[in-house]
Amino acid sequence: MVSSINTTGSISGSSAVTFTTDPVTRRKYVTGHVIVRFKSPNDGGLSVSSDAVRQAHARLGAKVLNDFTTGGLTGLQLVQLVNGTDVQTAIREYQADPDVLYAEPDYAISITPDETGPVVRSTGTLQIASIPDDPLFSNQWSLDNTGQAVSGITGTLGADINATPAWDISTGSNSVIVAVVDTGVDYNHPDLAANIWTNPVDGTHGWNFVANTPNPLDDNGHGTHVSGTIGAVGDNNLGVAGVNWHVQIMALKFLDASGRGSTSNAISAILYANAHGASVISNSWGGSGYDQSLKDAIDASPAVVVCAAGNNASDNDIIPVYPASYTSADIISVAATDQNDQRASFSDYGPGSVHLAAPGVNIQSTYSDGNYMYMSGTSQATPHVSGVAALVKSINPNLTNVQIKDIILNNVHVLPSLSGKVSTGGRLDAYKAVFAAEASLLPVANFTGNPKTGPVPLTVTFTDLSTNGPTAWNWTFGDGNAVNATVQDPVHTYLTPGNYAVSLTATNKAGSSTTMKTNYISVTVGPPTVTAISPTSGTTSGGTPVTITGTGFTGATGVKFGSTAATAFTVGNATSITATSPAGTAGTVDVTVTTSSGISATSSADQYTYVVVPTASAKVGVFRSSTGTFYLASSNTNGGGTVNAFTFGLPTDTPIRGNWSGHGATVGVFRPSNGVFYLASSNTNGGGTVNAFNYGLPTDTPIAGNWNGQGTTVGVFRSSTGTFYLASSNTNGGGTVNAFTFGLPTDTPIAGNWNGQGTTVGVFRSSTGTFYLASSNTNGGGTVNAFTFGLPGDVPIVGDWSGSGSDTVGVFRPSTGVFYLASSNTNGGGTVNAFNYGLPTDTPIAGNWI
């Protein structure tokens, strides 16, 4: 703490000066110096460069020593009276000038002796868990009071600024500058050197306004002691720890070796701090006089200006101490407490003018020449507050000086001993202040996504990179899909090609911020994807219609079953294709779709299994209606080779056969009495598991065939209209029914795979002995193959007699019980196999009985 005294010293590098006593205020001022401020255009007066200003100085024989306009105080000048005019006369003359705002002496300022202790040198190492390893830290009760005895005085647990938990949040930042306006700083001190500010322009560490040189080295020790409390390097196994382990201390020397200085140099120091980016200005000095020029300099500062309340044990509301008692919005006035949270006996106070208290008794800190010393005073309390202000700034660099002040004052530790003594009623609490500073931080929204480009469907994992502790997130992905929009790290799938903007709004209790990245995600068309096929199997002969489901099918140019192209395909839409399977070999293949963007990748979802078509040729059989017995031949020869004889159905039933399960032909019957089909699962007595269902009318003639390439189903021929009805499933009603006319009502219906491309119907016209074979199951039958084979009274049958994969016709002649099997569907039937099997009264059937 400093106060006004009478002394002789060096001011701004000038020769030795004399201090004169003001006869009214009894304050000392520099002989021959006047601080004068002229009106600016904003004040309705002249500018400082006008002739009127020069004339005002000329009338008094005044010489301008320093123009503070360049420092931001327009019209403020320090002048030297060179013609013998005394200061009081000159002030009256200036004040009479209508262009002058005010004029006042250049008052003297100096340090009031603080209580000091012995000089201490740092020796040895003291390691303390969970706190910095600085060996003298155990003496720093102001930072961590464990009740230890310091300078023979036992403290109270917790009577400190609560620094150690604050350091869990921040230990400071080298981007924060604290200006120490004092006697200078020992910038070579090993516990300070790493935290000393360096001017990036000239490499200096501040300014010496006493000698007007760039060397602010401390020749007193007071400024160095203040600096150590603010920012001695922490956790460096040396000496003490500052409130900030990391900070930049700007050394601004305006007090000489004996602690003497002037108001004009204090103004110069504050303006220097303003101009060079100081966020905090620490002022452990003061006096009883009100200097408007000094207040103007403080009012113009963007920094937090922390000031010592004084060491007179008096009420500053009654006897002000300046600059602490100025009403400037950026000032924090600091009283002192002791090791037991009591107001220090020497400390000034004032519930209207002093804001808070901080530890100021038996404070050990750095001192000149690499030493350490105990000192007491509001000078020692002030740098604790300056240090916490810097900690707050390190957490949220966007805070203004007034916001930092409010955070510190709104988060004190309230004490009974300070009630009615300081406006907050409390002592500095570093942890509460930095916690509040952290809570004041708006989040800074940021994110990344991976991958940022790729084919549809593109799945992107977004990662939140927001800072300042957001607690809620709101994403927009650009495609209108809000799934996972409030998750911190969402996974999002894009289903449509295009470029997408992505935004993130991050929120915490201080507010929200939003960032948007345009064209951030690029989704290309990409190759198609097959997700399912139906059916998943078909015969090796091909011809099975297969529905393919997936994505990206628009403009498909090909479909393959394995390496073989589909016989035909139709693109329904972007997600559906119907393809006809080509012939293949037994086994499983992948069904792939090709577009201009590529070929679909293979997976288990696209696998299609070819089922072996039995290679054995069809054999004849008969149904003996007198007994309801089936006789199935093992060879198309006289007698039929080994004969499988079994009963199934009733004697009045009409026999049919079909490959109902895909494992070979078994028999079935159609019961005219009720229009019910009974399909056997095995060619044995009773037929194994029997599928019984109703289809058609009792008067219909039954047929069977593999109508859609997905297995044999039944059908009927309605002789009253000459209409075929083909079922899509062997169930009641037959599923989807294909109804069409072919032939004449008096014809006998047949069905067969005439060309290896699927089963179609045909008729045998017994009046002429002519077969008519349809090429499609439609009205008229498409292209019709008409030829004669057999006699008009014969009964037609159909089978793949040669095992070639295509059916040919045959007849059973009831007059003789002889089968005639054609080798080709042409007139005369090509090479004919004629043999006797069964009785003339039997009903013929044929099938691959294996």
PDB file of C-alpha atoms in Angstrom, residues 609-745:
ATOM      1  CA  THR A 609     -30.342 -72.193 -54.710  1.00  0.00           C
ATOM      2  CA  TYR A 610     -30.733 -74.281 -57.840  1.00  0.00           C
ATOM      3  CA  VAL A 611     -32.582 -77.555 -57.135  1.00  0.00           C
ATOM      4  CA  VAL A 612     -31.654 -80.509 -59.320  1.00  0.00           C
ATOM      5  CA  VAL A 613     -34.323 -81.506 -61.827  1.00  0.00           C
ATOM      6  CA  PRO A 614     -34.643 -85.288 -61.652  1.00  0.00           C
ATOM      7  CA  THR A 615     -32.830 -86.776 -64.633  1.00  0.00           C
ATOM      8  CA  ALA A 616     -34.838 -89.963 -64.772  1.00  0.00           C
ATOM      9  CA  SER A 617     -37.462 -90.103 -67.505  1.00  0.00           C
ATOM     10  CA  ALA A 618     -41.172 -90.168 -66.838  1.00  0.00           C
ATOM     11  CA  LYS A 619     -42.822 -93.598 -66.464  1.00  0.00           C
ATOM     12  CA  VAL A 620     -46.411 -94.638 -67.041  1.00  0.00           C
ATOM     13  CA  GLY A 621     -48.871 -95.911 -64.567  1.00  0.00           C
ATOM     14  CA  VAL A 622     -52.547 -96.716 -64.309  1.00  0.00           C
ATOM     15  CA  PHE A 623     -55.355 -96.103 -61.879  1.00  0.00           C
ATOM     16  CA  ARG A 624     -57.697 -99.074 -61.582  1.00  0.00           C
ATOM     17  CA  SER A 625     -61.084 -97.603 -60.799  1.00  0.00           C
ATOM     18  CA  SER A 626     -62.558-101.000 -59.903  1.00  0.00           C
ATOM     19  CA  THR A 627     -60.281-101.158 -56.833  1.00  0.00           C
ATOM     20  CA  GLY A 628     -58.919 -97.622 -56.380  1.00  0.00           C
ATOM     21  CA  THR A 629     -55.391 -98.963 -56.910  1.00  0.00           C
ATOM     22  CA  PHE A 630     -52.432 -97.191 -58.552  1.00  0.00           C
ATOM     23  CA  TYR A 631     -49.917 -99.291 -60.493  1.00  0.00           C
ATOM     24  CA  LEU A 632     -46.700 -97.326 -61.269  1.00  0.00           C
ATOM     25  CA  ALA A 633     -44.268 -98.805 -63.799  1.00  0.00           C
ATOM     26  CA  SER A 634     -40.514 -98.533 -63.312  1.00  0.00           C
ATOM     27  CA  SER A 635     -39.894 -98.764 -67.061  1.00  0.00           C
ATOM     28  CA  ASN A 636     -41.825 -97.995 -70.192  1.00  0.00           C
ATOM     29  CA  THR A 637     -41.784-101.587 -71.385  1.00  0.00           C
ATOM     30  CA  ASN A 638     -44.237-104.451 -71.659  1.00  0.00           C
ATOM     31  CA  GLY A 639     -45.277-105.250 -68.126  1.00  0.00           C
ATOM     32  CA  GLY A 640     -43.739-102.009 -66.770  1.00  0.00           C
ATOM     33  CA  GLY A 641     -40.733-103.608 -65.067  1.00  0.00           C
ATOM     34  CA  THR A 642     -40.915-103.514 -61.287  1.00  0.00           C
ATOM     35  CA  VAL A 643     -44.398-102.322 -60.446  1.00  0.00           C
ATOM     36  CA  ASN A 644     -45.319-100.193 -57.372  1.00  0.00           C
ATOM     37  CA  ALA A 645     -48.911-101.015 -56.535  1.00  0.00           C
ATOM     38  CA  PHE A 646     -50.770 -99.131 -53.766  1.00  0.00           C
ATOM     39  CA  THR A 647     -54.196 -97.811 -52.986  1.00  0.00           C
ATOM     40  CA  PHE A 648     -55.014 -94.105 -52.699  1.00  0.00           C
ATOM     41  CA  GLY A 649     -58.367 -92.377 -52.999  1.00  0.00           C
ATOM     42  CA  LEU A 650     -61.684 -93.945 -53.991  1.00  0.00           C
ATOM     43  CA  PRO A 651     -62.533 -96.036 -57.090  1.00  0.00           C
ATOM     44  CA  THR A 652     -64.670 -93.188 -58.401  1.00  0.00           C
ATOM     45  CA  ASP A 653     -61.881 -90.587 -58.147  1.00  0.00           C
ATOM     46  CA  THR A 654     -60.040 -89.154 -61.136  1.00  0.00           C
ATOM     47  CA  PRO A 655     -56.276 -89.736 -60.886  1.00  0.00           C
ATOM     48  CA  ILE A 656     -53.636 -86.963 -61.308  1.00  0.00           C
ATOM     49  CA  ARG A 657     -49.947 -86.750 -60.599  1.00  0.00           C
ATOM     50  CA  GLY A 658     -47.495 -83.939 -59.864  1.00  0.00           C
ATOM     51  CA  ASN A 659     -44.195 -83.017 -58.271  1.00  0.00           C
ATOM     52  CA  TRP A 660     -46.016 -81.500 -55.311  1.00  0.00           C
ATOM     53  CA  SER A 661     -42.953 -81.047 -53.033  1.00  0.00           C
ATOM     54  CA  GLY A 662     -40.092 -80.669 -55.522  1.00  0.00           C
ATOM     55  CA  HIS A 663     -38.730 -84.129 -54.692  1.00  0.00           C
ATOM     56  CA  GLY A 664     -40.339 -86.242 -57.422  1.00  0.00           C
ATOM     57  CA  ALA A 665     -43.810 -87.020 -58.718  1.00  0.00           C
ATOM     58  CA  THR A 666     -46.436 -88.456 -56.437  1.00  0.00           C
ATOM     59  CA  VAL A 667     -50.051 -89.237 -57.186  1.00  0.00           C
ATOM     60  CA  GLY A 668     -53.234 -87.452 -56.293  1.00  0.00           C
ATOM     61  CA  VAL A 669     -56.948 -87.739 -57.014  1.00  0.00           C
ATOM     62  CA  PHE A 670     -59.787 -85.384 -57.815  1.00  0.00           C
ATOM     63  CA  ARG A 671     -63.078 -86.447 -56.245  1.00  0.00           C
ATOM     64  CA  PRO A 672     -65.949 -85.478 -58.577  1.00  0.00           C
ATOM     65  CA  SER A 673     -68.502 -85.970 -55.838  1.00  0.00           C
ATOM     66  CA  ASN A 674     -67.229 -82.967 -53.871  1.00  0.00           C
ATOM     67  CA  GLY A 675     -64.677 -81.184 -56.099  1.00  0.00           C
ATOM     68  CA  VAL A 676     -61.814 -81.905 -53.618  1.00  0.00           C
ATOM     69  CA  PHE A 677     -58.177 -82.619 -54.540  1.00  0.00           C
ATOM     70  CA  TYR A 678     -56.229 -85.135 -52.434  1.00  0.00           C
ATOM     71  CA  LEU A 679     -52.448 -84.950 -53.040  1.00  0.00           C
ATOM     72  CA  ALA A 680     -50.217 -87.734 -51.716  1.00  0.00           C
ATOM     73  CA  SER A 681     -46.760 -87.036 -50.314  1.00  0.00           C
ATOM     74  CA  SER A 682     -45.543 -90.567 -51.121  1.00  0.00           C
ATOM     75  CA  ASN A 683     -46.449 -93.299 -53.553  1.00  0.00           C
ATOM     76  CA  THR A 684     -47.503 -95.732 -50.828  1.00  0.00           C
ATOM     77  CA  ASN A 685     -50.739 -97.125 -49.437  1.00  0.00           C
ATOM     78  CA  GLY A 686     -52.639 -94.135 -48.054  1.00  0.00           C
ATOM     79  CA  GLY A 687     -50.305 -91.663 -49.769  1.00  0.00           C
ATOM     80  CA  GLY A 688     -48.351 -90.535 -46.708  1.00  0.00           C
ATOM     81  CA  THR A 689     -49.235 -86.998 -45.576  1.00  0.00           C
ATOM     82  CA  VAL A 690     -52.250 -85.969 -47.633  1.00  0.00           C
ATOM     83  CA  ASN A 691     -52.983 -82.361 -48.657  1.00  0.00           C
ATOM     84  CA  ALA A 692     -56.744 -82.102 -49.162  1.00  0.00           C
ATOM     85  CA  PHE A 693     -58.311 -78.917 -50.471  1.00  0.00           C
ATOM     86  CA  ASN A 694     -61.207 -77.747 -52.600  1.00  0.00           C
ATOM     87  CA  TYR A 695     -60.679 -76.244 -56.033  1.00  0.00           C
ATOM     88  CA  GLY A 696     -62.939 -76.019 -59.091  1.00  0.00           C
ATOM     89  CA  LEU A 697     -66.321 -77.667 -59.594  1.00  0.00           C
ATOM     90  CA  PRO A 698     -67.162 -81.360 -59.196  1.00  0.00           C
ATOM     91  CA  THR A 699     -67.842 -81.561 -62.928  1.00  0.00           C
ATOM     92  CA  ASP A 700     -64.432 -80.147 -63.889  1.00  0.00           C
ATOM     93  CA  THR A 701     -61.598 -82.259 -65.295  1.00  0.00           C
ATOM     94  CA  PRO A 702     -58.453 -82.045 -63.133  1.00  0.00           C
ATOM     95  CA  ILE A 703     -54.941 -81.266 -64.418  1.00  0.00           C
ATOM     96  CA  ALA A 704     -51.607 -80.398 -62.749  1.00  0.00           C
ATOM     97  CA  GLY A 705     -48.510 -78.457 -63.756  1.00  0.00           C
ATOM     98  CA  ASN A 706     -45.668 -76.194 -62.712  1.00  0.00           C
ATOM     99  CA  TRP A 707     -47.523 -73.086 -63.920  1.00  0.00           C
ATOM    100  CA  ASN A 708     -45.203 -70.416 -62.451  1.00  0.00           C
ATOM    101  CA  GLY A 709     -41.865 -72.190 -62.021  1.00  0.00           C
ATOM    102  CA  GLN A 710     -42.296 -72.480 -58.242  1.00  0.00           C
ATOM    103  CA  GLY A 711     -43.654 -76.002 -57.988  1.00  0.00           C
ATOM    104  CA  THR A 712     -46.540 -78.110 -59.261  1.00  0.00           C
ATOM    105  CA  THR A 713     -50.044 -76.911 -58.501  1.00  0.00           C
ATOM    106  CA  VAL A 714     -53.430 -78.145 -59.704  1.00  0.00           C
ATOM    107  CA  GLY A 715     -55.870 -76.773 -62.245  1.00  0.00           C
ATOM    108  CA  VAL A 716     -59.170 -77.727 -63.822  1.00  0.00           C
ATOM    109  CA  PHE A 717     -60.680 -77.726 -67.293  1.00  0.00           C
ATOM    110  CA  ARG A 718     -64.320 -76.711 -67.307  1.00  0.00           C
ATOM    111  CA  SER A 719     -65.878 -78.616 -70.234  1.00  0.00           C
ATOM    112  CA  SER A 720     -69.064 -76.560 -70.126  1.00  0.00           C
ATOM    113  CA  THR A 721     -67.115 -73.478 -71.260  1.00  0.00           C
ATOM    114  CA  GLY A 722     -63.764 -74.801 -72.490  1.00  0.00           C
ATOM    115  CA  THR A 723     -62.003 -72.754 -69.789  1.00  0.00           C
ATOM    116  CA  PHE A 724     -58.822 -73.596 -67.882  1.00  0.00           C
ATOM    117  CA  TYR A 725     -58.435 -72.462 -64.261  1.00  0.00           C
ATOM    118  CA  LEU A 726     -54.829 -72.765 -62.987  1.00  0.00           C
ATOM    119  CA  ALA A 727     -54.183 -72.475 -59.225  1.00  0.00           C
ATOM    120  CA  SER A 728     -51.080 -70.709 -57.826  1.00  0.00           C
ATOM    121  CA  SER A 729     -51.119 -72.761 -54.610  1.00  0.00           C
ATOM    122  CA  ASN A 730     -52.419 -76.121 -53.464  1.00  0.00           C
ATOM    123  CA  THR A 731     -54.865 -74.615 -50.984  1.00  0.00           C
ATOM    124  CA  ASN A 732     -58.612 -74.031 -50.739  1.00  0.00           C
ATOM    125  CA  GLY A 733     -59.494 -71.666 -53.571  1.00  0.00           C
ATOM    126  CA  GLY A 734     -56.099 -72.161 -55.230  1.00  0.00           C
ATOM    127  CA  GLY A 735     -54.590 -68.772 -54.343  1.00  0.00           C
ATOM    128  CA  THR A 736     -54.263 -66.458 -57.339  1.00  0.00           C
ATOM    129  CA  VAL A 737     -56.132 -68.124 -60.238  1.00  0.00           C
ATOM    130  CA  ASN A 738     -55.242 -67.765 -63.918  1.00  0.00           C
ATOM    131  CA  ALA A 739     -58.416 -68.333 -65.971  1.00  0.00           C
ATOM    132  CA  PHE A 740     -58.373 -68.510 -69.777  1.00  0.00           C
ATOM    133  CA  THR A 741     -60.005 -70.404 -72.697  1.00  0.00           C
ATOM    134  CA  PHE A 742     -58.217 -72.877 -74.922  1.00  0.00           C
ATOM    135  CA  GLY A 743     -59.566 -75.685 -77.114  1.00  0.00           C
ATOM    136  CA  LEU A 744     -63.157 -76.883 -77.307  1.00  0.00           C
ATOM    137  CA  PRO A 745     -65.463 -77.955 -74.479  1.00  0.00           C
TER     138      PRO A 745
END
